[in-house]
Every structure is written in structure tokens, then in C-alpha cells.
């Protein structure tokens, strides 16, 4: 069988982990493939024999609206090379990172109009059109051949006739365990994020809280990203004498009875694992002000958002957004050691585990198997 050339655009570390699980499932089908594009070769090291023309995504991982502006010149240079690679591929798979991927897809599509060959364009892990920039749903319906949603409600936000389907949530492929009761453990996890701006904003507050909890007999555990394993942690975090340290998120969380987590996928991860969680988020005042204007949601934590959609179909239908979410959220100046400590000491564990069960029921399944089957069917159609 002829090898299939698959172009990948996956910038975020989490997207690359989901990509790895997809490739692991897909490779079992025995279809030969070549990978090109921009993705994390350290995550996909088991497929290095499949690599061809790879760019490093690390320079494009940013936080906040102002961070995007700084990357525009670099993006314009990189885009030319990526468009050329994608245009010679059979399938082009884009994951997350809409500010990077949508302009790239537009250019690939434009080039294909003047070419005999056009890749089948797939978007997996879609932009959050249900939160902001709703117009991107219409854009993607026009420039993509297949849309793979990871949330049950996403399909409702796209125009009628859009080639979109719900494939399941990729985190459910990854979870090695799921706790259904309160842990009898003294360990408390702290996850301040992976970006420098996140760490700089949250870690001083987490350190003060960790010291207080340590004096109460608790064991603070800092969960650092795998990508930091060979780096100087003192240069990144400063003094970590009050923490135990691990680079294994799942093994670390499994031993913990509680977690303080920076906003993002990590809060959904800890919640699905059954670790009672408090979300803490701080960013530049300008970025936060812009987000408040553009994003019309009652919560920023993914677990809280998904459960609100599950219960009320849309946030605007929620008659009382003050009803306790699955986990508390503290934003900007409300992120203080005392506020976090108070929330920890008054946490509603019964409510958390009841809502966690609903969340898993809502998301239904992982996505790797469905996506692998979709890829297989695409390839069969392309090779007819």
C-alpha cells in the first residue's frame, strides 16, 4: 500500500499528547504514513522513522492577546514553508491553536485553487466558538473538509450542512484512573502552569499557601511539566524547599487529596481524575480586560463550563450562575493565599463527586478510536 503523507499542525503540548494517542491507535490499522509539518518531535519520538520536514512549535506557544502580536513576523516566515508542505500532502490535520491555524488553512486553501492537488483539511480540537469569535464557525465550515468536535454541544454552533461530528473527548483516552471518593492523603498538588507568565503570576501565592499547609502537616507537591525535566528548576521557580516535586502529572495527582491548578486543560484533567480542585488564574490586566469584553461565559474552568452547557444548554439559559460550580474559581486580585485557603477548608466534596460523575457521563468517550477510524476512511476514499 502506498504511504499516505499527513501534514500536522499541533503547537500546544497537550495537543501533541492527544496526537500521539491518535497515531498509536491509527498505526494499529497497518496503513503506512509519513508525517510532516509543525509538531513536538519529543512527544512523538516513537514515530521518528515517519518524520519528514518537521518544524519546532515551541517558539509559537504564547499566553495572552499581546503575546500573539509579537509572533506575527515569525509566523509570516514560517507560514510559507508550512503551506508548501501541506500542499504536497494527502491529509492536513490541524489541532487547536486557532490564531495560528486558521490563517494557515486560508492560505493553503487559496493555493489549492490554483493547483491540481489539494489536501483533505481536517480540524480536530476546534476553536471555542461557543465562548467568543462565533464568526469562526462559518469560516471553518467553508475552509475545512472535516471538523472533529471534542464537545457534545459544539456541533450546534456551526451552520447547517457543516461536515462536523462529535468524536469524544481526548482526555478520556488518557486517564489512567478516576477516583470516586475523597482521598485519605496529606499531599496537596500545586500546578502553576507551564508558561513563564502563568508561573510568575501564581507561584508566589502558591508558595505562601504551601508554607501554611505544610505547617498544618500537609505535604505540598509541585507538579512540573515533563518538558521541564532537564531544565534548571531554580531558574524557573526559584526556591522550592517547601515542595516535593514530580514531573509525572498522573502519578503525582493519584497520591493527592486536593489540587490548586492554573486555569486551562489541567483543571479539567484533575477534575475528571476525581481530584477536588480549586482554579486560580492571573494574567496581565489588559489581557483580562479584553477577555471580559469578548468572552460571555459565567466561568472560565472547562469543567464548570461543560456542566453548565449540560444542565442549561447554554450559559445564557442559566437562571442562577451563582449556583456552586463543580470547583471554585479565583481570578485576578481574588487569587490570594487566604482566599484559596478558605476555599480549601470549606470545600464541598459531596457536590464535587456528584458533578464529576455527570461530567464523565456527558463527555461519553475518548476520541482516539473514532479519529483513527475517520482517518482510515478518508484514506480509503482518497485511494479509490
Coordinates of C-alpha atoms in Angstrom, one line a residue:
X1 CA 0.0 0.0 0.0
X2 CA 1.3 3.5 -0.9
X3 CA 2.3 5.6 2.1
X4 CA -0.1 8.4 3.0
X5 CA 1.5 11.8 3.6
X6 CA -0.1 13.5 6.6
X7 CA 0.6 17.2 7.4
X8 CA 0.3 18.1 11.1
X9 CA -0.1 21.5 12.7
X10 CA 0.0 20.9 16.5
X11 CA 1.6 23.7 18.6
X12 CA 0.4 23.1 22.1
X13 CA 2.0 20.4 24.3
X14 CA -1.4 18.9 25.2
X15 CA -2.4 18.8 21.5
X16 CA 0.7 16.8 20.8
X17 CA -0.2 14.3 23.6
X18 CA -3.6 13.8 22.0
X19 CA -2.0 13.4 18.6
X20 CA 0.3 10.7 20.0
X21 CA -2.7 8.7 21.2
X22 CA -4.4 9.2 17.8
X23 CA -1.3 7.9 16.0
X24 CA -0.9 5.0 18.4
X25 CA -4.5 3.9 17.6
X26 CA -4.2 4.6 13.9
X27 CA -0.9 2.8 13.4
X28 CA -2.6 -0.5 14.6
X29 CA -4.5 -0.4 11.3
X30 CA -1.3 -1.1 9.4
X31 CA -1.6 1.9 7.0
X32 CA 1.9 3.3 6.1
X33 CA 2.2 7.0 6.7
X34 CA 4.7 9.9 6.6
X35 CA 4.4 12.9 8.9
X36 CA 5.4 16.4 8.1
X37 CA 4.5 19.9 9.4
X38 CA 4.9 21.5 12.8
X39 CA 4.6 19.4 15.9
X40 CA 6.6 18.3 19.0
X41 CA 9.1 15.6 17.9
X42 CA 9.9 14.9 21.6
X43 CA 6.4 13.8 22.3
X44 CA 6.1 11.8 19.0
X45 CA 9.6 10.2 19.3
X46 CA 8.2 6.7 18.7
X47 CA 7.3 7.8 15.1
X48 CA 10.7 9.4 14.2
X49 CA 11.1 7.0 11.3
X50 CA 7.9 8.6 9.8
X51 CA 9.2 12.2 10.1
X52 CA 9.8 14.3 7.0
X53 CA 10.3 18.1 7.1
X54 CA 9.4 19.0 10.7
X55 CA 9.3 22.4 12.3
X56 CA 9.5 23.1 16.1
X57 CA 6.4 24.6 17.6
X58 CA 8.0 25.8 20.9
X59 CA 8.5 29.3 19.7
X60 CA 4.8 29.7 19.0
X61 CA 3.5 28.9 22.5
X62 CA 2.3 32.1 24.0
X63 CA -0.1 33.4 26.6
X64 CA -2.5 36.4 26.2
X65 CA -3.5 38.7 23.3
X66 CA -0.4 40.8 23.4
X67 CA 1.8 37.7 23.0
X68 CA 0.2 37.0 19.6
X69 CA 1.3 40.3 18.2
X70 CA 5.0 39.6 18.9
X71 CA 4.8 36.4 16.8
X72 CA 3.3 37.8 13.6
X73 CA 6.7 38.4 11.8
X74 CA 7.9 34.9 12.7
X75 CA 4.6 33.4 11.7
X76 CA 4.7 35.0 8.2
X77 CA 8.1 33.5 7.5
X78 CA 7.1 30.0 8.8
X79 CA 3.8 30.1 7.0
X80 CA 5.3 29.9 3.6
X81 CA 7.2 26.7 4.4
X82 CA 4.2 25.1 6.0
X83 CA 1.9 26.0 3.1
X84 CA 4.3 24.3 0.8
X85 CA 4.4 21.1 2.9
X86 CA 0.7 20.9 3.4
X87 CA 0.0 21.4 -0.3
X88 CA 2.0 18.3 -1.2
X89 CA 0.3 16.2 1.5
X90 CA -2.8 13.9 1.2
X91 CA -4.3 15.0 4.5
X92 CA -3.7 18.1 6.6
X93 CA -4.6 17.8 10.2
X94 CA -4.9 20.9 12.4
X95 CA -5.2 20.8 16.2
X96 CA -6.2 23.7 18.5
X97 CA -4.2 27.0 18.2
X98 CA -6.8 28.7 16.0
X99 CA -5.0 32.0 15.8
X100 CA -2.1 30.2 14.2
X101 CA -4.1 27.5 12.2
X102 CA -6.9 29.4 10.7
X103 CA -4.7 31.9 8.7
X104 CA -2.6 28.9 7.7
X105 CA -5.6 27.0 6.4
X106 CA -6.9 30.0 4.5
X107 CA -3.6 30.3 2.6
X108 CA -3.4 26.5 1.9
X109 CA -7.0 26.6 0.6
X110 CA -6.2 29.7 -1.6
X111 CA -3.1 27.9 -3.0
X112 CA -5.1 24.8 -3.8
X113 CA -7.5 26.7 -6.0
X114 CA -4.6 27.2 -8.4
X115 CA -3.2 23.7 -8.0
X116 CA -4.1 20.2 -9.3
X117 CA -3.6 18.8 -5.8
X118 CA -5.4 19.8 -2.6
X119 CA -5.1 18.0 0.8
X120 CA -8.2 16.9 2.7
X121 CA -8.2 19.5 5.5
X122 CA -9.3 18.2 9.0
X123 CA -9.6 20.4 12.1
X124 CA -9.5 18.4 15.4
X125 CA -9.9 20.2 18.7
X126 CA -11.9 23.1 17.4
X127 CA -11.6 26.8 18.4
X128 CA -14.0 27.7 21.2
X129 CA -16.6 29.5 19.0
X130 CA -19.2 28.9 21.8
X131 CA -17.1 31.3 24.0
X132 CA -16.0 34.0 21.6
X133 CA -15.4 34.8 18.0
X134 CA -18.5 33.0 16.9
X135 CA -17.9 34.0 13.3
X136 CA -15.1 31.4 13.1
X137 CA -17.7 28.7 12.9
X138 CA -18.8 30.0 9.5
X139 CA -15.2 30.4 8.4
X140 CA -14.2 26.9 9.3
X141 CA -17.3 25.4 7.7
X142 CA -16.0 26.9 4.4
X143 CA -12.3 26.2 4.5
X144 CA -12.2 22.8 6.1
X145 CA -13.3 19.4 4.7
X146 CA -13.9 17.7 8.1
X147 CA -14.4 19.1 11.6
X148 CA -13.9 16.8 14.6
X149 CA -15.5 18.3 17.7
X150 CA -14.5 17.1 21.2
X151 CA -17.5 18.6 23.0
X152 CA -21.1 17.3 22.6
X153 CA -22.5 20.8 22.2
X154 CA -20.1 22.1 19.6
X155 CA -22.0 20.9 16.5
X156 CA -24.9 23.3 17.4
X157 CA -22.7 26.3 16.9
X158 CA -21.9 25.6 13.2
X159 CA -24.0 26.3 10.1
X160 CA -26.4 23.7 8.9
X161 CA -24.6 21.3 6.4
X162 CA -21.2 21.8 8.0
X163 CA -19.2 18.5 7.8
X164 CA -18.8 18.3 11.6
X165 CA -19.1 15.4 14.1
X166 CA -18.5 14.7 17.8
X167 CA -15.6 12.3 18.2
X168 CA -15.4 12.2 22.0
X169 CA -13.0 14.0 24.4
X170 CA -9.3 13.1 24.1
X171 CA -8.7 13.4 27.9
X172 CA -10.9 10.3 28.4
X173 CA -8.3 8.3 26.3
X174 CA -5.6 9.4 28.7
X175 CA -6.9 9.0 32.2
X176 CA -5.2 6.0 33.9
X177 CA -7.5 6.2 36.9
X178 CA -10.6 8.0 38.2
X179 CA -11.3 8.4 41.9
X180 CA -14.8 8.4 43.1
X181 CA -14.3 9.3 46.8
X182 CA -12.2 11.6 48.9
X183 CA -8.6 10.6 49.2
X184 CA -7.1 10.0 52.7
X185 CA -3.8 11.7 51.8
X186 CA -1.8 14.6 53.2
X187 CA -0.4 15.5 49.8
X188 CA -1.7 18.7 48.1
X189 CA -0.9 19.3 44.4
X190 CA 0.1 22.6 43.0
X191 CA 0.0 23.2 39.3
X192 CA 1.0 26.8 38.4
X193 CA 1.1 26.1 34.6
X194 CA 3.8 25.8 32.0
X195 CA 4.2 29.3 30.6
X196 CA 6.5 31.8 32.2
X197 CA 3.8 34.4 32.6
X198 CA 1.5 31.9 34.4
X199 CA 4.2 30.7 36.8
X200 CA 5.3 34.3 37.6
X201 CA 1.8 35.3 38.4
X202 CA 0.7 32.3 40.5
X203 CA 3.8 30.8 42.1
X204 CA 4.4 33.4 44.8
X205 CA 0.8 33.0 46.0
X206 CA 1.1 29.2 45.8
X207 CA 4.3 29.3 47.8
X208 CA 2.7 31.3 50.6
X209 CA -0.2 28.9 50.7
X210 CA 2.1 25.8 50.6
X211 CA 4.0 27.0 53.6
X212 CA 0.8 27.5 55.6
X213 CA -0.4 24.0 54.6
X214 CA 2.9 22.5 55.4
X215 CA 2.7 23.9 58.9
X216 CA -0.6 22.1 59.2
X217 CA 1.0 18.8 58.4
X218 CA 0.2 18.7 54.7
X219 CA 2.7 17.8 52.0
X220 CA 2.8 20.3 49.1
X221 CA 3.6 18.7 45.8
X222 CA 4.6 20.8 42.8
X223 CA 3.7 19.1 39.5
X224 CA 6.0 20.4 36.8
X225 CA 5.6 19.8 33.1
X226 CA 7.6 16.9 31.6
X227 CA 9.3 19.5 29.3
X228 CA 11.0 21.0 32.4
X229 CA 12.6 17.7 33.4
X230 CA 16.1 18.6 32.1
X231 CA 15.9 22.3 32.9
X232 CA 17.1 24.3 35.9
X233 CA 14.1 24.4 38.1
X234 CA 15.6 27.1 40.4
X235 CA 15.8 29.4 37.4
X236 CA 12.2 28.8 36.6
X237 CA 10.5 28.5 40.0
X238 CA 13.0 29.9 42.5
X239 CA 13.1 28.4 46.0
X240 CA 11.1 25.1 46.1
X241 CA 12.2 24.0 49.6
X242 CA 8.6 23.7 50.8
X243 CA 7.6 21.3 47.9
X244 CA 8.1 17.8 46.8
X245 CA 8.5 17.7 43.1
X246 CA 7.2 15.4 40.3
X247 CA 7.1 15.6 36.5
X248 CA 4.5 12.9 36.2
X249 CA 1.1 14.5 36.3
X250 CA -1.0 11.4 36.7
X251 CA 1.3 9.6 39.2
X252 CA 1.5 12.8 41.2
X253 CA -2.2 13.5 41.3
X254 CA -3.1 9.9 42.2
X255 CA -1.3 10.4 45.5
X256 CA -3.0 13.7 46.3
X257 CA -6.3 14.6 48.1
X258 CA -6.6 18.1 46.6
X259 CA -5.2 20.3 43.8
X260 CA -4.7 24.0 43.2
X261 CA -4.5 24.4 39.5
X262 CA -3.9 27.2 36.9
X263 CA -6.8 27.7 34.5
X264 CA -6.7 25.6 31.4
X265 CA -6.9 21.9 30.4
X266 CA -5.2 20.9 33.7
X267 CA -8.3 21.8 35.7
X268 CA -10.5 19.5 33.5
X269 CA -7.8 16.8 33.8
X270 CA -7.7 17.0 37.6
X271 CA -11.5 17.1 37.9
X272 CA -12.0 14.1 35.6
X273 CA -9.4 12.2 37.7
X274 CA -11.5 12.8 40.8
X275 CA -9.1 15.2 42.5
X276 CA -11.0 18.0 44.3
X277 CA -9.7 21.2 42.6
X278 CA -9.6 24.9 43.0
X279 CA -8.9 27.0 39.9
X280 CA -6.6 30.1 40.2
X281 CA -6.0 32.4 37.3
X282 CA -4.0 35.6 37.0
X283 CA -2.9 37.4 33.8
X284 CA -2.0 40.9 32.6
X285 CA -4.7 43.4 33.4
X286 CA -5.0 44.3 29.7
X287 CA -5.4 40.7 28.6
X288 CA -8.0 40.1 31.3
X289 CA -10.0 43.2 30.4
X290 CA -10.1 42.2 26.7
X291 CA -11.2 38.7 27.6
X292 CA -14.0 40.0 29.8
X293 CA -15.3 42.1 26.9
X294 CA -15.1 39.3 24.3
X295 CA -15.9 36.2 26.3
X296 CA -19.5 35.9 27.5
X297 CA -19.4 33.0 29.9
X298 CA -20.1 32.7 33.6
X299 CA -17.0 30.6 34.3
X300 CA -13.5 30.0 32.8
X301 CA -12.9 26.5 34.1
X302 CA -13.7 23.9 31.4
X303 CA -15.4 21.6 33.9
X304 CA -17.7 24.3 35.1
X305 CA -18.4 25.5 31.5
X306 CA -19.2 22.0 30.2
X307 CA -21.5 21.2 33.1
X308 CA -23.4 24.5 32.6
X309 CA -24.0 23.5 29.0
X310 CA -25.1 20.1 30.1
X311 CA -27.6 21.5 32.6
X312 CA -28.8 24.6 30.8
X313 CA -27.8 24.0 27.1
X314 CA -26.1 27.4 27.1
X315 CA -24.7 29.8 29.8
X316 CA -27.3 32.5 28.9
X317 CA -30.0 30.0 30.0
X318 CA -28.6 29.6 33.5
X319 CA -31.1 31.2 35.8
X320 CA -28.6 31.5 38.6
X321 CA -24.9 31.4 37.7
X322 CA -24.1 31.7 41.4
X323 CA -25.2 28.1 41.9
X324 CA -22.0 26.4 43.1
X325 CA -19.9 25.1 40.2
X326 CA -18.0 21.8 40.5
X327 CA -15.0 23.6 41.7
X328 CA -14.4 27.3 42.9
X329 CA -12.7 29.8 40.6
X330 CA -10.5 32.7 41.8
X331 CA -9.5 35.3 39.2
X332 CA -7.0 38.2 39.2
X333 CA -6.9 40.1 42.6
X334 CA -9.1 37.4 44.2
X335 CA -6.2 35.0 43.9
X336 CA -4.8 35.4 47.4
X337 CA -3.4 32.8 49.9
X338 CA -6.2 33.4 52.3
X339 CA -9.0 33.1 49.8
X340 CA -7.5 29.8 48.5
X341 CA -7.1 28.5 52.0
X342 CA -10.7 29.4 53.0
X343 CA -12.0 27.6 49.9
X344 CA -9.9 24.6 50.6
X345 CA -11.2 24.4 54.2
X346 CA -14.8 24.7 53.2
X347 CA -14.8 22.6 50.0
X348 CA -18.0 20.7 49.2
X349 CA -16.7 17.2 48.5
X350 CA -20.1 15.6 48.1
X351 CA -21.1 18.2 45.4
X352 CA -17.8 17.7 43.6
X353 CA -18.0 13.9 43.2
X354 CA -21.7 14.1 42.2
X355 CA -20.9 16.6 39.5
X356 CA -17.8 14.8 38.4
X357 CA -19.9 11.7 37.6
X358 CA -22.3 13.8 35.5
X359 CA -19.3 15.3 33.6
X360 CA -17.9 11.9 32.6
X361 CA -21.4 10.8 31.5
X362 CA -21.7 13.9 29.4
X363 CA -18.4 13.6 27.6
X364 CA -19.2 9.9 27.0
X365 CA -15.9 8.6 25.5
X366 CA -12.4 9.3 24.3
X367 CA -11.7 10.4 20.8
X368 CA -8.6 8.4 19.6
X369 CA -10.5 5.4 18.2
X370 CA -13.1 7.5 16.4
X371 CA -10.5 9.8 14.9
X372 CA -8.3 6.8 13.8
X373 CA -11.3 5.3 12.1
X374 CA -12.2 8.6 10.4
X375 CA -8.6 8.8 9.1
X376 CA -8.8 5.3 7.8
X377 CA -12.0 6.0 5.9
X378 CA -10.6 9.2 4.5
X379 CA -7.5 7.4 3.2
X380 CA -9.7 4.6 1.6
X381 CA -11.7 7.3 -0.2
X382 CA -8.5 9.2 -1.3
X383 CA -7.0 6.0 -2.7
X384 CA -10.1 4.8 -4.7

